[in-house]
CSV table of C-alpha atoms and ligand atoms in Angstrom, one decimal:
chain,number,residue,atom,x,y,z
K,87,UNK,CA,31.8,0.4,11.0
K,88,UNK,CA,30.4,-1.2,7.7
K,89,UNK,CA,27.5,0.6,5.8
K,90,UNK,CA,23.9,-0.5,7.0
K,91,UNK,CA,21.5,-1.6,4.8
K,92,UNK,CA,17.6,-1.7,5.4
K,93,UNK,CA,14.4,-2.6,2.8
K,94,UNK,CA,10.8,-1.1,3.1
K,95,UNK,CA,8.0,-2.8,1.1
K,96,UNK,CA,6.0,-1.1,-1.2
K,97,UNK,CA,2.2,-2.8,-1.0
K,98,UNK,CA,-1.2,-3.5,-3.0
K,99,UNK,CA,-4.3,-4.0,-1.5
K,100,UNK,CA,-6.8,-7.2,-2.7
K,101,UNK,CA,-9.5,-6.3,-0.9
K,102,UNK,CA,-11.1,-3.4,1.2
K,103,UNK,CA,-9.5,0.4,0.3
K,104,UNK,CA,-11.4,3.2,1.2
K,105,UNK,CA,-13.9,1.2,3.4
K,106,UNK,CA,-10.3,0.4,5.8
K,107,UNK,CA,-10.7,4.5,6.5
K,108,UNK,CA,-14.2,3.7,8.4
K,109,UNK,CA,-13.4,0.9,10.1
K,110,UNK,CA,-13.7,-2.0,8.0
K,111,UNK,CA,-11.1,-5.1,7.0
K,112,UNK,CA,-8.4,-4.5,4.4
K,113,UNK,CA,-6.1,-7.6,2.9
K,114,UNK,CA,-2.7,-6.2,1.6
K,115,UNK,CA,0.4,-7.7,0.8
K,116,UNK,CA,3.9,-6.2,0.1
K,117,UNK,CA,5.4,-6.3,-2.8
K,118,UNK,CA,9.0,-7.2,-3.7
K,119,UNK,CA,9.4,-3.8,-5.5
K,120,UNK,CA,10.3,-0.9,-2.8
K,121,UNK,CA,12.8,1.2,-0.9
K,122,UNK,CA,16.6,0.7,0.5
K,123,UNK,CA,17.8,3.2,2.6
K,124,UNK,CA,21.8,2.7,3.0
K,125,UNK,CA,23.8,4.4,6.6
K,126,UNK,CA,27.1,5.3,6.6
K,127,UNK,CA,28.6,6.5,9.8
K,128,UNK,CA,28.4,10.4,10.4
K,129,UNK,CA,28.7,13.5,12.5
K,130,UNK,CA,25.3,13.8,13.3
K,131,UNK,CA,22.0,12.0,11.5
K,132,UNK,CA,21.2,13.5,8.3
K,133,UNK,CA,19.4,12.5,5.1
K,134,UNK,CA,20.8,13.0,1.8
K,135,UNK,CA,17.9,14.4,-0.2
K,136,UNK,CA,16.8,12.3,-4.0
K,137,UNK,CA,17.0,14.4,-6.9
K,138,UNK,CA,14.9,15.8,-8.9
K,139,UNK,CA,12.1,16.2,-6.3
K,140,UNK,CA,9.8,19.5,-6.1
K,141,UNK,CA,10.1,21.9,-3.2
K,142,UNK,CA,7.2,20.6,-1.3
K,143,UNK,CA,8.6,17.2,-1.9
K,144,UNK,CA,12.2,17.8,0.2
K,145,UNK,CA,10.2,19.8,2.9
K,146,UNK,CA,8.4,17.1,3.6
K,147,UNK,CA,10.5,14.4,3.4
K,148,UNK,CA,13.3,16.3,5.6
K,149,UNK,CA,10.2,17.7,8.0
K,150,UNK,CA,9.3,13.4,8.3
K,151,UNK,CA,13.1,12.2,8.6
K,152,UNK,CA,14.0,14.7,11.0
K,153,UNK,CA,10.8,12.7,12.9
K,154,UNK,CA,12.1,9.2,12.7
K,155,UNK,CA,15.5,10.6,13.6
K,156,UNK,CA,13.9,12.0,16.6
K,157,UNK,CA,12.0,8.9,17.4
K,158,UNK,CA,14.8,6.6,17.3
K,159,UNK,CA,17.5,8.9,19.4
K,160,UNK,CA,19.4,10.3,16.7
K,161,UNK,CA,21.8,7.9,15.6
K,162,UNK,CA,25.0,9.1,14.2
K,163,UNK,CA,24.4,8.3,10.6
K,164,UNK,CA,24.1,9.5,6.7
K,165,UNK,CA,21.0,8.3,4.9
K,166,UNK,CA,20.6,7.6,1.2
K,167,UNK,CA,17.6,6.1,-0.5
K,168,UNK,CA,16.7,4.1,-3.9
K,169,UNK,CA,13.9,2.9,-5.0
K,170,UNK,CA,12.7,0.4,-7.4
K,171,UNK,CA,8.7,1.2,-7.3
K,172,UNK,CA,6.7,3.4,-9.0
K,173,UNK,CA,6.1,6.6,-7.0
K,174,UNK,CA,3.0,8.0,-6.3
K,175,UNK,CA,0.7,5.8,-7.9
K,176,UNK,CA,-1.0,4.7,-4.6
K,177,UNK,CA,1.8,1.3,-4.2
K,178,UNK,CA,2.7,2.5,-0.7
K,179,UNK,CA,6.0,4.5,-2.0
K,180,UNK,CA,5.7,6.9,1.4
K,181,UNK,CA,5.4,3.9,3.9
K,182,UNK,CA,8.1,2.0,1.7
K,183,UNK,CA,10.3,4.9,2.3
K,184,UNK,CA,9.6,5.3,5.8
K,185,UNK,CA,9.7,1.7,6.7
K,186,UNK,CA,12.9,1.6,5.2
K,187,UNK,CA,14.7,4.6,7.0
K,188,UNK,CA,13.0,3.7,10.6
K,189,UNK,CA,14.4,0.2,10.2
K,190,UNK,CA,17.5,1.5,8.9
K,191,UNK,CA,17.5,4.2,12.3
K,192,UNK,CA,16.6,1.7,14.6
K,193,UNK,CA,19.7,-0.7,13.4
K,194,UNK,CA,21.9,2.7,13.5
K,195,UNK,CA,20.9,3.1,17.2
K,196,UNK,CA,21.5,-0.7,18.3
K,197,UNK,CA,17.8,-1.5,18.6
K,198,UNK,CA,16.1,-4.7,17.1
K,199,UNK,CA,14.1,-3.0,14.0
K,200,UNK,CA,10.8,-5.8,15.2
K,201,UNK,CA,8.0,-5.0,13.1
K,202,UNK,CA,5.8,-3.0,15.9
K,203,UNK,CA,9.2,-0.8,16.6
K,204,UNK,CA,9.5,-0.5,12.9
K,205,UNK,CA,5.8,0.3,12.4
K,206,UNK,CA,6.0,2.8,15.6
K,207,UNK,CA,8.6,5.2,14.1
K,208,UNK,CA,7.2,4.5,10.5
K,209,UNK,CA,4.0,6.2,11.5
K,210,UNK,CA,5.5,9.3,13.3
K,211,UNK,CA,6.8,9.8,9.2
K,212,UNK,CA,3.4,8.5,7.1
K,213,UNK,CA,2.0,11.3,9.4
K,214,UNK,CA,4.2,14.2,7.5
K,215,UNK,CA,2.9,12.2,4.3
K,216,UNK,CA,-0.6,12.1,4.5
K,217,UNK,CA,-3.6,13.4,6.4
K,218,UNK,CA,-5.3,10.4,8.1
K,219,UNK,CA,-4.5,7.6,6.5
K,220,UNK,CA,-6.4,4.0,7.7
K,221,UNK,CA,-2.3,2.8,8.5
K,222,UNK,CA,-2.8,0.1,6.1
K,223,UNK,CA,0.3,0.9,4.2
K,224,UNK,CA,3.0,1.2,6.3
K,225,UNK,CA,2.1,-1.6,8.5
K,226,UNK,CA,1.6,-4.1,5.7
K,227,UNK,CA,5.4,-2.7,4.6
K,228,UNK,CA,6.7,-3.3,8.3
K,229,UNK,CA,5.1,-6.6,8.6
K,230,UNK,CA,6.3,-7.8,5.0
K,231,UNK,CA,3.2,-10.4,4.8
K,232,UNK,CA,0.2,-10.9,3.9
K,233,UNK,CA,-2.4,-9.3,6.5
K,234,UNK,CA,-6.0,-8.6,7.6
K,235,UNK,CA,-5.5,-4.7,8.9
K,236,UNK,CA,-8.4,-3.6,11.0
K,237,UNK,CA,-8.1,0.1,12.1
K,238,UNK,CA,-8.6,0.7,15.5
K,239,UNK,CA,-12.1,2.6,15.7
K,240,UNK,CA,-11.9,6.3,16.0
K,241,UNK,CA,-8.2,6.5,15.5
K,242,UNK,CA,-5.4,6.3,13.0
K,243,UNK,CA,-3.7,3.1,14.3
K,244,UNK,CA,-4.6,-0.2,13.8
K,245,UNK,CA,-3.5,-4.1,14.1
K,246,UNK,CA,-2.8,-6.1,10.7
K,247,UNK,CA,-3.3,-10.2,11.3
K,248,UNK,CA,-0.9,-12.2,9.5
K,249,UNK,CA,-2.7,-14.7,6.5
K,250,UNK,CA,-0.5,-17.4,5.9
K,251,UNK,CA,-1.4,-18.6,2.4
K,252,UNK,CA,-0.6,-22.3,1.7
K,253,UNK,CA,-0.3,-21.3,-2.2
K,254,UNK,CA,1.8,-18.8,-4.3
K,255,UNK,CA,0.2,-15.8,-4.5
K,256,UNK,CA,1.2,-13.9,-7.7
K,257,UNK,CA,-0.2,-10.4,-8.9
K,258,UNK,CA,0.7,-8.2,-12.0
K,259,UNK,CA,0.5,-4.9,-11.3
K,260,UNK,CA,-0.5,-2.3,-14.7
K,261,UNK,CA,-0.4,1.4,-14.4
K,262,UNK,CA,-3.5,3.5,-16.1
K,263,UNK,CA,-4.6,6.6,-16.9
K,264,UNK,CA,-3.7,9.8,-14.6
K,265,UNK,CA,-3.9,8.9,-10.8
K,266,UNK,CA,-6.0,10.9,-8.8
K,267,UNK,CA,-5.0,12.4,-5.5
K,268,UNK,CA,-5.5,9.9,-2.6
K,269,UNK,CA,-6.7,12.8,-0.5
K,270,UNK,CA,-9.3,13.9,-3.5
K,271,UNK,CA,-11.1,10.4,-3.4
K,272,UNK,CA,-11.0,9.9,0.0
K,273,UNK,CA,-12.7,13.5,0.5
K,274,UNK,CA,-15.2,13.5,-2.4
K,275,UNK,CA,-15.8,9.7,-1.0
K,276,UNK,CA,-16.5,11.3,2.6
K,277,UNK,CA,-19.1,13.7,1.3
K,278,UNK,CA,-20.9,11.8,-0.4
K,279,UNK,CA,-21.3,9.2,2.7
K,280,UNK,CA,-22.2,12.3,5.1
K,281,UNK,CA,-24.8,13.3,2.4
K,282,UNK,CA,-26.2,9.7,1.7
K,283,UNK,CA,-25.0,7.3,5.1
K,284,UNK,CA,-27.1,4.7,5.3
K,285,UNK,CA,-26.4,3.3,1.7
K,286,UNK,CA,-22.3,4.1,1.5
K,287,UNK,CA,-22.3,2.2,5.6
K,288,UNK,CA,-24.5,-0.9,3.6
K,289,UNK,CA,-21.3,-0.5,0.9
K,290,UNK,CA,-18.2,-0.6,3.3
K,291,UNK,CA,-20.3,-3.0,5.5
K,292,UNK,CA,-20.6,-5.6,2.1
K,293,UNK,CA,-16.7,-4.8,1.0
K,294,UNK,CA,-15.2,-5.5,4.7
K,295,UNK,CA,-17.0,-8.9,4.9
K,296,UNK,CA,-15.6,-9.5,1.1
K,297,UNK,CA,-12.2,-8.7,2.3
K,298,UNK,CA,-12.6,-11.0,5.4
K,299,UNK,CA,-14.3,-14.0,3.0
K,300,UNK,CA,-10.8,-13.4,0.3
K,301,UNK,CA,-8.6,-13.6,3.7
K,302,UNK,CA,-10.5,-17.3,4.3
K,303,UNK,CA,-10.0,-18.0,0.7
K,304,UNK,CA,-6.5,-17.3,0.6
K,305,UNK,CA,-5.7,-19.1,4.0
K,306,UNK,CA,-8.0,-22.1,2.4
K,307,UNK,CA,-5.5,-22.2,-1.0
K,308,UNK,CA,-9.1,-21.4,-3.2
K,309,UNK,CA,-7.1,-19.3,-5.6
K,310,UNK,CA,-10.9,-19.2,-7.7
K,311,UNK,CA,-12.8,-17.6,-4.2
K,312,UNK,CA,-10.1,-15.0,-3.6
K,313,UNK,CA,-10.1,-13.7,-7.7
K,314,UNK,CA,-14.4,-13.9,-7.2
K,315,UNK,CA,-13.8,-11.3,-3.9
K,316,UNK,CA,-11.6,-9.6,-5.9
K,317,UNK,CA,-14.1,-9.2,-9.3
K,318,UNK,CA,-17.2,-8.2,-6.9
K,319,UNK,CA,-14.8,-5.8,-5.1
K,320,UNK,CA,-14.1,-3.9,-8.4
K,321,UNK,CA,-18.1,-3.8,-8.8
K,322,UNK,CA,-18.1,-2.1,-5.1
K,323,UNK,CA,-15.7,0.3,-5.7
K,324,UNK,CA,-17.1,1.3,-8.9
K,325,UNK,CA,-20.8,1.4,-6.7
K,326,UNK,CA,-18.9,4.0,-4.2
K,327,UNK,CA,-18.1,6.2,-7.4
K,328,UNK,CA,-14.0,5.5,-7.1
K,329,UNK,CA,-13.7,3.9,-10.7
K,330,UNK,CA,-13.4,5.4,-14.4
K,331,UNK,CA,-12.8,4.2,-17.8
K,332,UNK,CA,-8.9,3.8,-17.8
K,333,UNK,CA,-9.4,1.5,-14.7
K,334,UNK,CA,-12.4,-0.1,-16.3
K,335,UNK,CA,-10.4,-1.0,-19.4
K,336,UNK,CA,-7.5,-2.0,-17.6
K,337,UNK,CA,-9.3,-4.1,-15.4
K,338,UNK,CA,-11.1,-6.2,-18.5
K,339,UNK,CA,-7.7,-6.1,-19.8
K,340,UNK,CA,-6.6,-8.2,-17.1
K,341,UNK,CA,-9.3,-10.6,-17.0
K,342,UNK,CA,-9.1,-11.6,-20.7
K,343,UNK,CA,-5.5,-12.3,-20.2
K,344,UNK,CA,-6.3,-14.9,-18.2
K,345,UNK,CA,-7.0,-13.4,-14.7
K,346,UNK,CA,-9.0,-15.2,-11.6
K,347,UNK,CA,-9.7,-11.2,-11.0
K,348,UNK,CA,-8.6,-8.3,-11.2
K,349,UNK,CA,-9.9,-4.7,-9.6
K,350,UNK,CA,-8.1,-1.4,-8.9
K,351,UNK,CA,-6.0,-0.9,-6.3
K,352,UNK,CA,-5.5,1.9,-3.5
K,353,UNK,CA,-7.3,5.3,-4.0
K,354,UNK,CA,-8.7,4.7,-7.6
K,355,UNK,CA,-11.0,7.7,-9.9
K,356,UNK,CA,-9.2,9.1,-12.6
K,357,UNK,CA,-6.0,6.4,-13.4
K,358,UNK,CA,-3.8,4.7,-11.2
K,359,UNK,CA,-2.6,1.1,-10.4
K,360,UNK,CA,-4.7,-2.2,-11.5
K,361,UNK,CA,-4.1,-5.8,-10.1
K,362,UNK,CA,-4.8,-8.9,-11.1
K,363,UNK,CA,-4.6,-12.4,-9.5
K,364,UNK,CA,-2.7,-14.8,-12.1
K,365,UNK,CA,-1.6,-18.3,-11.7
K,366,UNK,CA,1.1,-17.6,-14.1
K,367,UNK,CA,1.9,-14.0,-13.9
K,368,UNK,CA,4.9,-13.8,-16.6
K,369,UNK,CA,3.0,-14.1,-19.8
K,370,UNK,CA,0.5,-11.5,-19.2
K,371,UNK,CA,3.4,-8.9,-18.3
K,372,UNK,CA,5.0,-9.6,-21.6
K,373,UNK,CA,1.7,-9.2,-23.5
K,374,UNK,CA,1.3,-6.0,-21.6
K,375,UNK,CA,4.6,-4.7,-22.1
K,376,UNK,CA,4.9,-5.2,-26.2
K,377,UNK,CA,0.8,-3.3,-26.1
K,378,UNK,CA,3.5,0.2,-23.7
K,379,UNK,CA,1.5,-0.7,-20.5
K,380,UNK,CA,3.6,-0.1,-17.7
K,381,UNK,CA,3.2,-3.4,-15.5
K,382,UNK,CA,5.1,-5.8,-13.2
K,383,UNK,CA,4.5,-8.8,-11.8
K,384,UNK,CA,4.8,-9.9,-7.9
K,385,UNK,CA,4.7,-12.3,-5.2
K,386,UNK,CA,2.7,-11.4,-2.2
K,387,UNK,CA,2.7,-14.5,-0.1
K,388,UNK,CA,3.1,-18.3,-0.3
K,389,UNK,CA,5.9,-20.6,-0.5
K,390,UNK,CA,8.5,-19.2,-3.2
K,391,UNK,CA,10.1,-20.9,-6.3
K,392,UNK,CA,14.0,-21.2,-5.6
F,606,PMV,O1,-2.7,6.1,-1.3
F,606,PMV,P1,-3.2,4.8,-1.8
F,606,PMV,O2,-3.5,4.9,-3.3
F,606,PMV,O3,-2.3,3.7,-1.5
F,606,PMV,O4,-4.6,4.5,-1.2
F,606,PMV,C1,-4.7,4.2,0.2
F,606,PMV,C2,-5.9,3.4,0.5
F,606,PMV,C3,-7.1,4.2,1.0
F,606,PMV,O5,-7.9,3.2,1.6
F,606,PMV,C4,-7.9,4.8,-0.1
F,606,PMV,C5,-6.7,5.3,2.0
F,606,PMV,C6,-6.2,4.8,3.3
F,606,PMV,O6,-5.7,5.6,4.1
F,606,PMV,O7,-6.3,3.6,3.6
């Protein structure tokens, strides 16, 4: 049989990290930037391992292939990956990568790769990647659309509703400063809301409902209401202590290149990955790019230029 071929998104959030983890809306979007994982048929299923990856890294990959492989009856086939996303900068590169080799199993074994089978076996591997995470990633990557992710109370799992957006929805994407550890924010986040709860629950509470009003505005075509959620998001996240200077700069940065608004995206503190909402997304990049920012721009939703 021919190779196989199968693509995992990699994602940004607009609206509502870090409150997703207590139960509150999220809006992400896939990128077009993310992970192939190509089959070939084999003796037995086995993943050929990247280079250059640490130790750690390969143990936990193999420990979170040898999961999906279980998952999806251990179809007879090799597994390589490539990927054309930044890694580890809080884009989704682990559910990318595991959206792309469940699909990828799932077509090995002659089963319909749907996007709940897709998100099933992903999630047996995000679990060898992370702790706890809210989910957010890997279904927005299975999905590939635009969604409204609610975490299920009390659990890990939760359901992402689709938000058709009658416009194009364009980000850029700029890289800055050193990222932090998603774990280290989520943890110092979580002791400060144990130690203080009734103002971090009035915090989340305000972000979820500007994530639900962005997913309105975005439904609605009000490019101006969605960059607005996006500006008083930033202003949250900095409130819950999850911003610093290189995200601060980058995020002004943005808005005087035109932005409708621009905030961090995924964990946030120390560095990490900025967004912001442009009608015309290609001029900014080139700006950035000549100044040595890493950047890239993106199409999360809406119909698409041919
Ligand atoms: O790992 P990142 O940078 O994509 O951040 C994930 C978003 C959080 O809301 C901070 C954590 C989560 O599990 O949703």
């Amino acid at each position: 049989p021919p190779p196989i071929e199968a693509f995992g998104a990699g994602k940004v959030i607009l609206l509502g990290e870090h409150s997703v983890v207590y139960g509150h809306p999220a809006l992400a979007g896939p990128l077009s930037q993310g992970v192939t994982a190509r089959g070939v048929p084999a003796k037995r299923c086995q993943l050929t391992l990247p280079p250059h990856l640490s130790r750690h890294q390969r143990a936990q990959l193999t420990a979170a292939f040898a999961r999906a492989a279980k998952a999806t009856g251990e179809p007879a086939v090799k597994v390589t990956l490539d990927a054309d996303l930044p890694l580890a900068v809080g884009l989704g590169s682990s559910a990318a990568l595991s959206v792309a080799c469940s699909r990828l199993l799932l077509k090995a074994a002659g089963k319909e790769p749907t996007a709940k089978e897709t998100a099933r076996v992903a999630w047996e591997m995000e679990q060898e990647f992370h702790g706890t995470p809210s989910g957010v990633d890997h279904t927005t990557s299975a999905e590939e659309r635009l969604v409204l992710y609610r975490r299920k109370p009390g659990t890990a799992v939760g359901k992402g509703r689709v938000v058709d957006s009658p416009k194009s929805l364009s980000v850029v994407v700029a890289l800055a400063g050193e990222r932090s550890p998603t774990k280290a924010t989520v943890g110092a986040l979580r002791e400060r809301q144990a130690r203080w709860p009734e103002r971090y629950r009035r915090l989340f509470t305000e972000i979820g409902r500007v994530a639900s009003e962005g997913a309105e505005a975005v439904a609605s075509g009000d490019l101006a209401a969605l960059g607005d959620a996006m500006n008083v998001n930033q202003g949250l996240l900095a409130a819950l202590g999850l911003s610093s200077p290189p995200l601060e700069e980058m995020v002004y940065r943005l808005r005087g290149l035109g932005a409708l608004g621009a905030k961090l995206t995924g964990a946030g503190g120390d560095g990490g990955a900025v967004i912001g909402l442009f009608l015309e997304p290609a001029p900014a990049v080139a700006k950035l790019t000549a100044l040595g920012v890493r950047c890239f721009s993106s199409q999360l939703a809406g119909p698409r230029a041919t």
